[in-house]
Amino acid sequence: NAGVTQTPKFRVLKTGQSMTLLCAQDMNHEYMYWYRQDPGMGLRLIHYSVGEGTTAKGEVPDGYNVSRLKKQNFLLGLESAAPSQTSVYFCASSWRPGNMNTEAFFGQGTRLTVV
Amino acid sequence: ELKVEQNPLFLSMQEGKNYTIYCNYSTTSDRLYWYRQDPGKSLESLFVLLSNGAVKQEGRLMASLDTKARLSTLHITAAVHDLSATYFCAVDSDMRFGAGTRLTVKP
Protein backbone atom coordinates (compact mmCIF):
# COMPACT_ATOMS: atom_id res chain seq x y z
CA ASN A 1 0.00 0.00 0.00
CA ALA A 2 1.88 3.04 -1.27
CA GLY A 3 -0.17 5.81 0.43
CA VAL A 4 1.15 9.21 -0.69
CA THR A 5 4.13 9.26 -3.04
CA GLN A 6 6.10 12.35 -3.97
CA THR A 7 8.41 12.68 -6.95
CA PRO A 8 11.25 13.65 -6.94
CA LYS A 9 12.73 13.33 -3.45
CA PHE A 10 15.58 15.76 -4.07
CA ARG A 11 16.18 18.45 -6.66
CA VAL A 12 18.58 21.31 -7.24
CA LEU A 13 17.42 24.10 -9.53
CA LYS A 14 19.05 27.20 -10.86
CA THR A 15 17.30 30.52 -10.36
CA GLY A 16 14.75 31.03 -13.09
CA GLN A 17 14.33 27.36 -13.97
CA SER A 18 10.96 25.69 -13.79
CA MET A 19 9.90 22.33 -12.43
CA THR A 20 6.89 20.29 -11.42
CA LEU A 21 6.53 18.23 -8.27
CA LEU A 22 4.20 15.26 -8.49
CA CYS A 23 2.07 13.91 -5.68
CA ALA A 24 0.15 10.68 -6.12
CA GLN A 25 -2.19 9.00 -3.62
CA ASP A 26 -3.87 5.63 -3.86
CA MET A 27 -6.41 6.03 -1.04
CA ASN A 28 -9.16 7.66 -3.12
CA HIS A 29 -8.98 10.79 -0.94
CA GLU A 30 -10.90 13.87 -2.04
CA TYR A 31 -8.64 16.46 -0.39
CA MET A 32 -5.01 17.04 -1.30
CA TYR A 33 -2.56 19.64 0.00
CA TRP A 34 0.85 21.09 -0.74
CA TYR A 35 2.95 22.52 2.12
CA ARG A 36 6.40 23.93 2.47
CA GLN A 37 8.43 23.47 5.63
CA ASP A 38 11.12 25.93 6.61
CA PRO A 39 13.12 25.86 9.84
CA GLY A 40 11.19 27.32 12.76
CA MET A 41 8.07 28.02 10.70
CA GLY A 42 6.16 24.79 10.82
CA LEU A 43 4.25 23.81 7.70
CA ARG A 44 2.73 26.53 5.58
CA LEU A 45 -0.08 25.69 3.20
CA ILE A 46 0.67 26.62 -0.41
CA HIS A 47 -2.40 25.34 -2.28
CA TYR A 48 -4.99 22.69 -1.71
CA SER A 49 -7.71 20.87 -3.59
CA VAL A 50 -11.07 19.60 -2.41
CA GLY A 51 -11.66 17.40 -5.42
CA GLU A 52 -10.73 16.61 -8.99
CA GLY A 53 -10.59 19.74 -11.11
CA THR A 54 -10.58 22.13 -8.13
CA THR A 55 -7.78 24.10 -6.49
CA ALA A 56 -7.61 26.83 -3.86
CA LYS A 57 -4.93 29.14 -2.49
CA GLY A 58 -3.44 28.60 0.90
CA GLU A 59 -1.27 30.86 3.06
CA VAL A 60 1.71 31.25 0.70
CA PRO A 61 0.56 30.68 -2.91
CA ASP A 62 2.71 33.26 -4.71
CA GLY A 63 5.23 31.78 -7.14
CA TYR A 64 3.45 28.43 -7.31
CA ASN A 65 0.73 26.92 -9.45
CA VAL A 66 -1.14 23.65 -9.04
CA SER A 67 -3.35 21.34 -11.01
CA ARG A 68 -5.62 18.41 -10.11
CA LEU A 69 -6.62 16.87 -13.40
CA LYS A 70 -7.01 13.41 -11.87
CA LYS A 71 -8.30 12.63 -8.40
CA GLN A 72 -5.19 10.71 -7.44
CA ASN A 73 -2.64 13.32 -8.57
CA PHE A 74 -1.84 16.84 -7.38
CA LEU A 75 0.91 18.71 -9.20
CA LEU A 76 2.86 21.67 -7.84
CA GLY A 77 4.63 23.87 -10.38
CA LEU A 78 7.32 26.48 -10.00
CA GLU A 79 7.43 28.58 -13.15
CA SER A 80 10.56 30.59 -12.32
CA ALA A 81 12.36 29.30 -9.26
CA ALA A 82 13.83 31.72 -6.73
CA PRO A 83 16.25 31.06 -3.84
CA SER A 84 13.40 31.91 -1.43
CA GLN A 85 11.67 28.75 -2.63
CA THR A 86 14.42 26.58 -1.20
CA SER A 87 12.51 24.40 1.22
CA VAL A 88 11.17 20.95 1.96
CA TYR A 89 7.83 20.39 0.26
CA PHE A 90 5.25 18.00 1.61
CA CYS A 91 2.15 16.70 -0.07
CA ALA A 92 -0.75 15.29 1.92
CA SER A 93 -4.19 13.84 1.29
CA SER A 94 -7.30 13.22 3.37
CA TRP A 95 -10.98 12.36 3.20
CA ARG A 96 -13.37 15.31 3.07
CA PRO A 97 -14.15 16.73 6.55
CA GLY A 98 -17.57 15.11 6.78
CA ASN A 99 -15.88 11.74 7.09
CA MET A 100 -14.86 10.76 10.62
CA ASN A 101 -11.39 9.64 9.49
CA THR A 102 -10.19 13.03 8.34
CA GLU A 103 -6.53 12.87 9.33
CA ALA A 104 -4.07 13.73 6.60
CA PHE A 105 -1.51 11.28 5.26
CA PHE A 106 1.79 12.78 4.23
CA GLY A 107 4.31 11.96 1.57
CA GLN A 108 8.01 11.64 2.35
CA GLY A 109 8.83 15.14 1.22
CA THR A 110 10.84 16.77 -1.58
CA ARG A 111 13.95 18.67 -0.66
CA LEU A 112 14.35 21.50 -3.17
CA THR A 113 17.36 23.77 -3.35
CA VAL A 114 17.39 26.80 -5.64
CA VAL A 115 20.83 28.22 -6.31
CA GLU B 1 -7.52 34.72 8.75
CA LEU B 2 -6.96 31.63 10.83
CA LYS B 3 -3.85 31.72 13.00
CA VAL B 4 -2.55 28.76 14.96
CA GLU B 5 -0.11 29.28 17.82
CA GLN B 6 1.73 26.61 19.73
CA ASN B 7 3.71 26.96 22.91
CA PRO B 8 6.26 26.28 23.93
CA LEU B 9 8.24 26.10 20.70
CA PHE B 10 11.05 24.24 22.40
CA LEU B 11 10.72 21.90 25.35
CA SER B 12 13.47 20.01 27.10
CA MET B 13 12.32 17.66 29.79
CA GLN B 14 13.65 14.83 31.86
CA GLU B 15 12.44 11.29 31.58
CA GLY B 16 9.62 10.53 33.95
CA LYS B 17 8.30 14.09 34.07
CA ASN B 18 4.93 15.39 32.89
CA TYR B 19 4.30 18.37 30.67
CA THR B 20 1.67 19.98 28.45
CA ILE B 21 1.90 21.53 25.00
CA TYR B 22 -0.69 24.14 24.08
CA CYS B 23 -2.31 24.95 20.76
CA ASN B 24 -4.41 28.10 20.40
CA TYR B 25 -6.28 29.07 17.27
CA SER B 26 -7.95 32.30 16.28
CA THR B 27 -11.23 31.41 14.57
CA THR B 28 -14.03 28.96 15.17
CA SER B 29 -13.22 25.42 14.20
CA ASP B 30 -14.66 22.06 15.16
CA ARG B 31 -11.71 19.89 14.26
CA LEU B 32 -8.11 19.76 15.36
CA TYR B 33 -5.27 17.41 14.60
CA TRP B 34 -2.01 16.50 16.27
CA TYR B 35 0.95 15.19 14.30
CA ARG B 36 4.43 14.00 15.13
CA GLN B 37 7.55 14.51 13.03
CA ASP B 38 10.90 12.85 13.66
CA PRO B 39 14.01 14.65 12.35
CA GLY B 40 14.33 14.37 8.59
CA LYS B 41 11.10 12.40 8.35
CA SER B 42 7.55 12.96 7.28
CA LEU B 43 4.58 13.62 9.57
CA GLU B 44 2.42 10.97 11.14
CA SER B 45 -1.02 11.47 12.61
CA LEU B 46 -1.44 11.16 16.38
CA PHE B 47 -4.95 12.37 17.15
CA VAL B 48 -8.05 13.74 15.45
CA LEU B 49 -10.33 15.77 17.73
CA LEU B 50 -13.73 16.47 16.25
CA SER B 51 -15.87 18.03 18.97
CA ASN B 52 -15.81 20.21 22.04
CA GLY B 53 -14.61 18.25 25.05
CA ALA B 54 -13.05 15.50 22.95
CA VAL B 55 -10.27 13.65 24.71
CA LYS B 56 -8.09 10.97 23.18
CA GLN B 57 -5.23 9.00 24.67
CA GLU B 58 -2.53 6.84 23.18
CA GLY B 59 0.18 5.54 25.47
CA ARG B 60 1.82 8.45 27.29
CA LEU B 61 0.09 11.10 25.18
CA MET B 62 -3.35 12.57 25.78
CA ALA B 63 -4.98 15.25 23.66
CA SER B 64 -8.02 17.37 24.45
CA LEU B 65 -10.04 20.03 22.68
CA ASP B 66 -11.97 23.03 24.06
CA THR B 67 -13.64 24.70 21.09
CA LYS B 68 -15.08 27.51 23.20
CA ALA B 69 -11.62 28.53 24.40
CA ARG B 70 -10.14 27.67 20.97
CA LEU B 71 -7.53 25.62 22.75
CA SER B 72 -6.14 22.13 22.47
CA THR B 73 -3.62 20.52 24.77
CA LEU B 74 -1.24 17.62 24.31
CA HIS B 75 -0.29 16.20 27.69
CA ILE B 76 2.79 14.04 28.12
CA THR B 77 2.86 11.67 31.05
CA ALA B 78 6.09 10.18 32.40
CA ALA B 79 8.12 11.14 29.35
CA VAL B 80 10.52 8.68 27.76
CA HIS B 81 13.31 9.32 25.25
CA ASP B 82 11.30 7.82 22.39
CA LEU B 83 8.88 10.74 22.61
CA SER B 84 11.59 13.14 21.43
CA ALA B 85 10.22 14.67 18.20
CA THR B 86 8.48 17.78 16.91
CA TYR B 87 4.75 17.93 17.58
CA PHE B 88 2.39 19.95 15.43
CA CYS B 89 -1.23 20.88 15.79
CA ALA B 90 -3.34 21.67 12.73
CA VAL B 91 -6.78 23.22 12.53
CA ASP B 92 -9.77 23.16 10.23
CA SER B 93 -10.55 21.49 6.96
CA ASP B 94 -7.65 23.14 5.11
CA MET B 95 -5.14 21.94 7.73
CA ARG B 96 -3.46 25.12 8.93
CA PHE B 97 -0.45 24.20 11.08
CA GLY B 98 1.15 25.70 14.13
CA ALA B 99 4.92 26.29 14.19
CA GLY B 100 5.52 23.07 16.09
CA THR B 101 6.97 22.16 19.49
CA ARG B 102 10.37 20.52 19.44
CA LEU B 103 10.44 18.13 22.37
CA THR B 104 13.66 16.67 23.73
CA VAL B 105 13.47 14.10 26.51
CA LYS B 106 16.69 13.66 28.42
CA PRO B 107 17.66 10.77 30.69
mmCIF file of C-alpha atoms in Angstrom:
data_model
loop_
_atom_site.group_PDB
_atom_site.id
_atom_site.type_symbol
_atom_site.label_atom_id
_atom_site.label_comp_id
_atom_site.label_asym_id
_atom_site.label_seq_id
_atom_site.Cartn_x
_atom_site.Cartn_y
_atom_site.Cartn_z
ATOM 1 C CA ASN A 1 0.000 0.000 0.000
ATOM 2 C CA ALA A 2 1.883 3.043 -1.273
ATOM 3 C CA GLY A 3 -0.167 5.810 0.426
ATOM 4 C CA VAL A 4 1.151 9.206 -0.691
ATOM 5 C CA THR A 5 4.135 9.258 -3.037
ATOM 6 C CA GLN A 6 6.099 12.348 -3.969
ATOM 7 C CA THR A 7 8.406 12.676 -6.953
ATOM 8 C CA PRO A 8 11.249 13.648 -6.938
ATOM 9 C CA LYS A 9 12.727 13.328 -3.448
ATOM 10 C CA PHE A 10 15.584 15.757 -4.069
ATOM 11 C CA ARG A 11 16.180 18.448 -6.659
ATOM 12 C CA VAL A 12 18.579 21.309 -7.238
ATOM 13 C CA LEU A 13 17.416 24.100 -9.531
ATOM 14 C CA LYS A 14 19.051 27.204 -10.858
ATOM 15 C CA THR A 15 17.299 30.518 -10.357
ATOM 16 C CA GLY A 16 14.749 31.031 -13.095
ATOM 17 C CA GLN A 17 14.326 27.362 -13.971
ATOM 18 C CA SER A 18 10.957 25.688 -13.795
ATOM 19 C CA MET A 19 9.902 22.332 -12.433
ATOM 20 C CA THR A 20 6.894 20.286 -11.418
ATOM 21 C CA LEU A 21 6.532 18.234 -8.269
ATOM 22 C CA LEU A 22 4.200 15.265 -8.495
ATOM 23 C CA CYS A 23 2.067 13.911 -5.680
ATOM 24 C CA ALA A 24 0.150 10.678 -6.119
ATOM 25 C CA GLN A 25 -2.186 9.000 -3.617
ATOM 26 C CA ASP A 26 -3.874 5.632 -3.855
ATOM 27 C CA MET A 27 -6.406 6.028 -1.036
ATOM 28 C CA ASN A 28 -9.155 7.665 -3.123
ATOM 29 C CA HIS A 29 -8.982 10.790 -0.944
ATOM 30 C CA GLU A 30 -10.900 13.870 -2.036
ATOM 31 C CA TYR A 31 -8.636 16.461 -0.390
ATOM 32 C CA MET A 32 -5.014 17.038 -1.302
ATOM 33 C CA TYR A 33 -2.556 19.638 -0.002
ATOM 34 C CA TRP A 34 0.847 21.093 -0.738
ATOM 35 C CA TYR A 35 2.947 22.518 2.121
ATOM 36 C CA ARG A 36 6.398 23.934 2.467
ATOM 37 C CA GLN A 37 8.428 23.474 5.629
ATOM 38 C CA ASP A 38 11.123 25.930 6.614
ATOM 39 C CA PRO A 39 13.123 25.860 9.842
ATOM 40 C CA GLY A 40 11.188 27.324 12.758
ATOM 41 C CA MET A 41 8.070 28.017 10.697
ATOM 42 C CA GLY A 42 6.164 24.785 10.818
ATOM 43 C CA LEU A 43 4.251 23.807 7.698
ATOM 44 C CA ARG A 44 2.728 26.528 5.578
ATOM 45 C CA LEU A 45 -0.076 25.688 3.201
ATOM 46 C CA ILE A 46 0.666 26.623 -0.408
ATOM 47 C CA HIS A 47 -2.401 25.342 -2.277
ATOM 48 C CA TYR A 48 -4.986 22.690 -1.706
ATOM 49 C CA SER A 49 -7.707 20.872 -3.590
ATOM 50 C CA VAL A 50 -11.067 19.602 -2.409
ATOM 51 C CA GLY A 51 -11.662 17.399 -5.422
ATOM 52 C CA GLU A 52 -10.727 16.612 -8.990
ATOM 53 C CA GLY A 53 -10.585 19.744 -11.114
ATOM 54 C CA THR A 54 -10.581 22.134 -8.129
ATOM 55 C CA THR A 55 -7.779 24.104 -6.493
ATOM 56 C CA ALA A 56 -7.605 26.834 -3.855
ATOM 57 C CA LYS A 57 -4.934 29.142 -2.487
ATOM 58 C CA GLY A 58 -3.444 28.597 0.899
ATOM 59 C CA GLU A 59 -1.271 30.858 3.058
ATOM 60 C CA VAL A 60 1.710 31.247 0.700
ATOM 61 C CA PRO A 61 0.563 30.677 -2.909
ATOM 62 C CA ASP A 62 2.713 33.259 -4.705
ATOM 63 C CA GLY A 63 5.229 31.784 -7.140
ATOM 64 C CA TYR A 64 3.450 28.428 -7.307
ATOM 65 C CA ASN A 65 0.727 26.918 -9.453
ATOM 66 C CA VAL A 66 -1.144 23.650 -9.040
ATOM 67 C CA SER A 67 -3.350 21.337 -11.012
ATOM 68 C CA ARG A 68 -5.619 18.413 -10.115
ATOM 69 C CA LEU A 69 -6.620 16.869 -13.396
ATOM 70 C CA LYS A 70 -7.007 13.410 -11.872
ATOM 71 C CA LYS A 71 -8.303 12.633 -8.404
ATOM 72 C CA GLN A 72 -5.193 10.709 -7.441
ATOM 73 C CA ASN A 73 -2.642 13.320 -8.568
ATOM 74 C CA PHE A 74 -1.839 16.835 -7.380
ATOM 75 C CA LEU A 75 0.911 18.710 -9.200
ATOM 76 C CA LEU A 76 2.863 21.669 -7.842
ATOM 77 C CA GLY A 77 4.627 23.871 -10.376
ATOM 78 C CA LEU A 78 7.321 26.480 -10.001
ATOM 79 C CA GLU A 79 7.433 28.583 -13.152
ATOM 80 C CA SER A 80 10.563 30.593 -12.317
ATOM 81 C CA ALA A 81 12.356 29.296 -9.264
ATOM 82 C CA ALA A 82 13.831 31.720 -6.733
ATOM 83 C CA PRO A 83 16.252 31.058 -3.843
ATOM 84 C CA SER A 84 13.400 31.907 -1.432
ATOM 85 C CA GLN A 85 11.673 28.749 -2.630
ATOM 86 C CA THR A 86 14.416 26.577 -1.200
ATOM 87 C CA SER A 87 12.508 24.397 1.218
ATOM 88 C CA VAL A 88 11.171 20.950 1.960
ATOM 89 C CA TYR A 89 7.832 20.386 0.260
ATOM 90 C CA PHE A 90 5.249 17.995 1.613
ATOM 91 C CA CYS A 91 2.154 16.701 -0.066
ATOM 92 C CA ALA A 92 -0.754 15.291 1.919
ATOM 93 C CA SER A 93 -4.188 13.840 1.289
ATOM 94 C CA SER A 94 -7.303 13.220 3.368
ATOM 95 C CA TRP A 95 -10.982 12.362 3.200
ATOM 96 C CA ARG A 96 -13.375 15.306 3.074
ATOM 97 C CA PRO A 97 -14.148 16.734 6.548
ATOM 98 C CA GLY A 98 -17.572 15.109 6.781
ATOM 99 C CA ASN A 99 -15.876 11.741 7.088
ATOM 100 C CA MET A 100 -14.856 10.758 10.618
ATOM 101 C CA ASN A 101 -11.393 9.640 9.492
ATOM 102 C CA THR A 102 -10.191 13.027 8.343
ATOM 103 C CA GLU A 103 -6.533 12.868 9.326
ATOM 104 C CA ALA A 104 -4.074 13.726 6.602
ATOM 105 C CA PHE A 105 -1.512 11.276 5.259
ATOM 106 C CA PHE A 106 1.785 12.785 4.227
ATOM 107 C CA GLY A 107 4.310 11.963 1.566
ATOM 108 C CA GLN A 108 8.009 11.642 2.353
ATOM 109 C CA GLY A 109 8.833 15.140 1.220
ATOM 110 C CA THR A 110 10.844 16.771 -1.576
ATOM 111 C CA ARG A 111 13.953 18.671 -0.657
ATOM 112 C CA LEU A 112 14.348 21.496 -3.166
ATOM 113 C CA THR A 113 17.361 23.771 -3.352
ATOM 114 C CA VAL A 114 17.388 26.802 -5.639
ATOM 115 C CA VAL A 115 20.831 28.225 -6.306
ATOM 116 C CA GLU B 1 -7.516 34.719 8.748
ATOM 117 C CA LEU B 2 -6.957 31.627 10.825
ATOM 118 C CA LYS B 3 -3.848 31.715 12.996
ATOM 119 C CA VAL B 4 -2.549 28.763 14.958
ATOM 120 C CA GLU B 5 -0.111 29.276 17.816
ATOM 121 C CA GLN B 6 1.733 26.605 19.727
ATOM 122 C CA ASN B 7 3.708 26.957 22.913
ATOM 123 C CA PRO B 8 6.258 26.278 23.926
ATOM 124 C CA LEU B 9 8.240 26.099 20.696
ATOM 125 C CA PHE B 10 11.052 24.237 22.404
ATOM 126 C CA LEU B 11 10.724 21.899 25.350
ATOM 127 C CA SER B 12 13.470 20.010 27.096
ATOM 128 C CA MET B 13 12.323 17.663 29.792
ATOM 129 C CA GLN B 14 13.649 14.829 31.857
ATOM 130 C CA GLU B 15 12.443 11.290 31.582
ATOM 131 C CA GLY B 16 9.621 10.530 33.946
ATOM 132 C CA LYS B 17 8.297 14.086 34.069
ATOM 133 C CA ASN B 18 4.933 15.391 32.894
ATOM 134 C CA TYR B 19 4.303 18.367 30.666
ATOM 135 C CA THR B 20 1.668 19.981 28.453
ATOM 136 C CA ILE B 21 1.902 21.525 24.997
ATOM 137 C CA TYR B 22 -0.691 24.140 24.077
ATOM 138 C CA CYS B 23 -2.307 24.954 20.758
ATOM 139 C CA ASN B 24 -4.411 28.104 20.404
ATOM 140 C CA TYR B 25 -6.280 29.073 17.275
ATOM 141 C CA SER B 26 -7.953 32.301 16.281
ATOM 142 C CA THR B 27 -11.230 31.410 14.572
ATOM 143 C CA THR B 28 -14.032 28.964 15.174
ATOM 144 C CA SER B 29 -13.219 25.419 14.201
ATOM 145 C CA ASP B 30 -14.656 22.063 15.164
ATOM 146 C CA ARG B 31 -11.710 19.892 14.255
ATOM 147 C CA LEU B 32 -8.114 19.765 15.362
ATOM 148 C CA TYR B 33 -5.266 17.412 14.599
ATOM 149 C CA TRP B 34 -2.012 16.499 16.272
ATOM 150 C CA TYR B 35 0.951 15.186 14.299
ATOM 151 C CA ARG B 36 4.425 13.999 15.133
ATOM 152 C CA GLN B 37 7.546 14.510 13.034
ATOM 153 C CA ASP B 38 10.898 12.847 13.659
ATOM 154 C CA PRO B 39 14.014 14.651 12.352
ATOM 155 C CA GLY B 40 14.335 14.365 8.595
ATOM 156 C CA LYS B 41 11.104 12.398 8.346
ATOM 157 C CA SER B 42 7.546 12.960 7.284
ATOM 158 C CA LEU B 43 4.582 13.624 9.566
ATOM 159 C CA GLU B 44 2.422 10.972 11.144
ATOM 160 C CA SER B 45 -1.018 11.467 12.614
ATOM 161 C CA LEU B 46 -1.442 11.156 16.377
ATOM 162 C CA PHE B 47 -4.953 12.370 17.148
ATOM 163 C CA VAL B 48 -8.048 13.741 15.446
ATOM 164 C CA LEU B 49 -10.327 15.774 17.733
ATOM 165 C CA LEU B 50 -13.727 16.467 16.255
ATOM 166 C CA SER B 51 -15.868 18.026 18.967
ATOM 167 C CA ASN B 52 -15.809 20.207 22.043
ATOM 168 C CA GLY B 53 -14.613 18.250 25.047
ATOM 169 C CA ALA B 54 -13.049 15.497 22.954
ATOM 170 C CA VAL B 55 -10.270 13.649 24.713
ATOM 171 C CA LYS B 56 -8.088 10.969 23.179
ATOM 172 C CA GLN B 57 -5.227 9.001 24.672
ATOM 173 C CA GLU B 58 -2.529 6.837 23.175
ATOM 174 C CA GLY B 59 0.178 5.539 25.471
ATOM 175 C CA ARG B 60 1.820 8.450 27.290
ATOM 176 C CA LEU B 61 0.092 11.098 25.178
ATOM 177 C CA MET B 62 -3.351 12.574 25.782
ATOM 178 C CA ALA B 63 -4.981 15.254 23.658
ATOM 179 C CA SER B 64 -8.021 17.369 24.447
ATOM 180 C CA LEU B 65 -10.044 20.033 22.681
ATOM 181 C CA ASP B 66 -11.975 23.031 24.065
ATOM 182 C CA THR B 67 -13.636 24.703 21.089
ATOM 183 C CA LYS B 68 -15.083 27.509 23.200
ATOM 184 C CA ALA B 69 -11.623 28.529 24.395
ATOM 185 C CA ARG B 70 -10.144 27.669 20.965
ATOM 186 C CA LEU B 71 -7.531 25.616 22.746
ATOM 187 C CA SER B 72 -6.136 22.128 22.472
ATOM 188 C CA THR B 73 -3.616 20.524 24.768
ATOM 189 C CA LEU B 74 -1.237 17.617 24.311
ATOM 190 C CA HIS B 75 -0.293 16.197 27.685
ATOM 191 C CA ILE B 76 2.790 14.043 28.119
ATOM 192 C CA THR B 77 2.856 11.672 31.055
ATOM 193 C CA ALA B 78 6.094 10.185 32.400
ATOM 194 C CA ALA B 79 8.118 11.142 29.352
ATOM 195 C CA VAL B 80 10.520 8.678 27.756
ATOM 196 C CA HIS B 81 13.309 9.324 25.252
ATOM 197 C CA ASP B 82 11.302 7.819 22.389
ATOM 198 C CA LEU B 83 8.879 10.736 22.607
ATOM 199 C CA SER B 84 11.587 13.139 21.426
ATOM 200 C CA ALA B 85 10.222 14.674 18.204
ATOM 201 C CA THR B 86 8.478 17.777 16.911
ATOM 202 C CA TYR B 87 4.751 17.931 17.581
ATOM 203 C CA PHE B 88 2.390 19.945 15.435
ATOM 204 C CA CYS B 89 -1.234 20.879 15.788
ATOM 205 C CA ALA B 90 -3.343 21.675 12.735
ATOM 206 C CA VAL B 91 -6.784 23.216 12.526
ATOM 207 C CA ASP B 92 -9.774 23.158 10.232
ATOM 208 C CA SER B 93 -10.551 21.488 6.956
ATOM 209 C CA ASP B 94 -7.645 23.140 5.110
ATOM 210 C CA MET B 95 -5.139 21.936 7.729
ATOM 211 C CA ARG B 96 -3.458 25.118 8.934
ATOM 212 C CA PHE B 97 -0.450 24.199 11.080
ATOM 213 C CA GLY B 98 1.150 25.705 14.125
ATOM 214 C CA ALA B 99 4.920 26.288 14.188
ATOM 215 C CA GLY B 100 5.522 23.071 16.094
ATOM 216 C CA THR B 101 6.968 22.162 19.489
ATOM 217 C CA ARG B 102 10.369 20.523 19.443
ATOM 218 C CA LEU B 103 10.444 18.134 22.372
ATOM 219 C CA THR B 104 13.660 16.668 23.729
ATOM 220 C CA VAL B 105 13.470 14.103 26.507
ATOM 221 C CA LYS B 106 16.692 13.656 28.423
ATOM 222 C CA PRO B 107 17.658 10.768 30.692
#
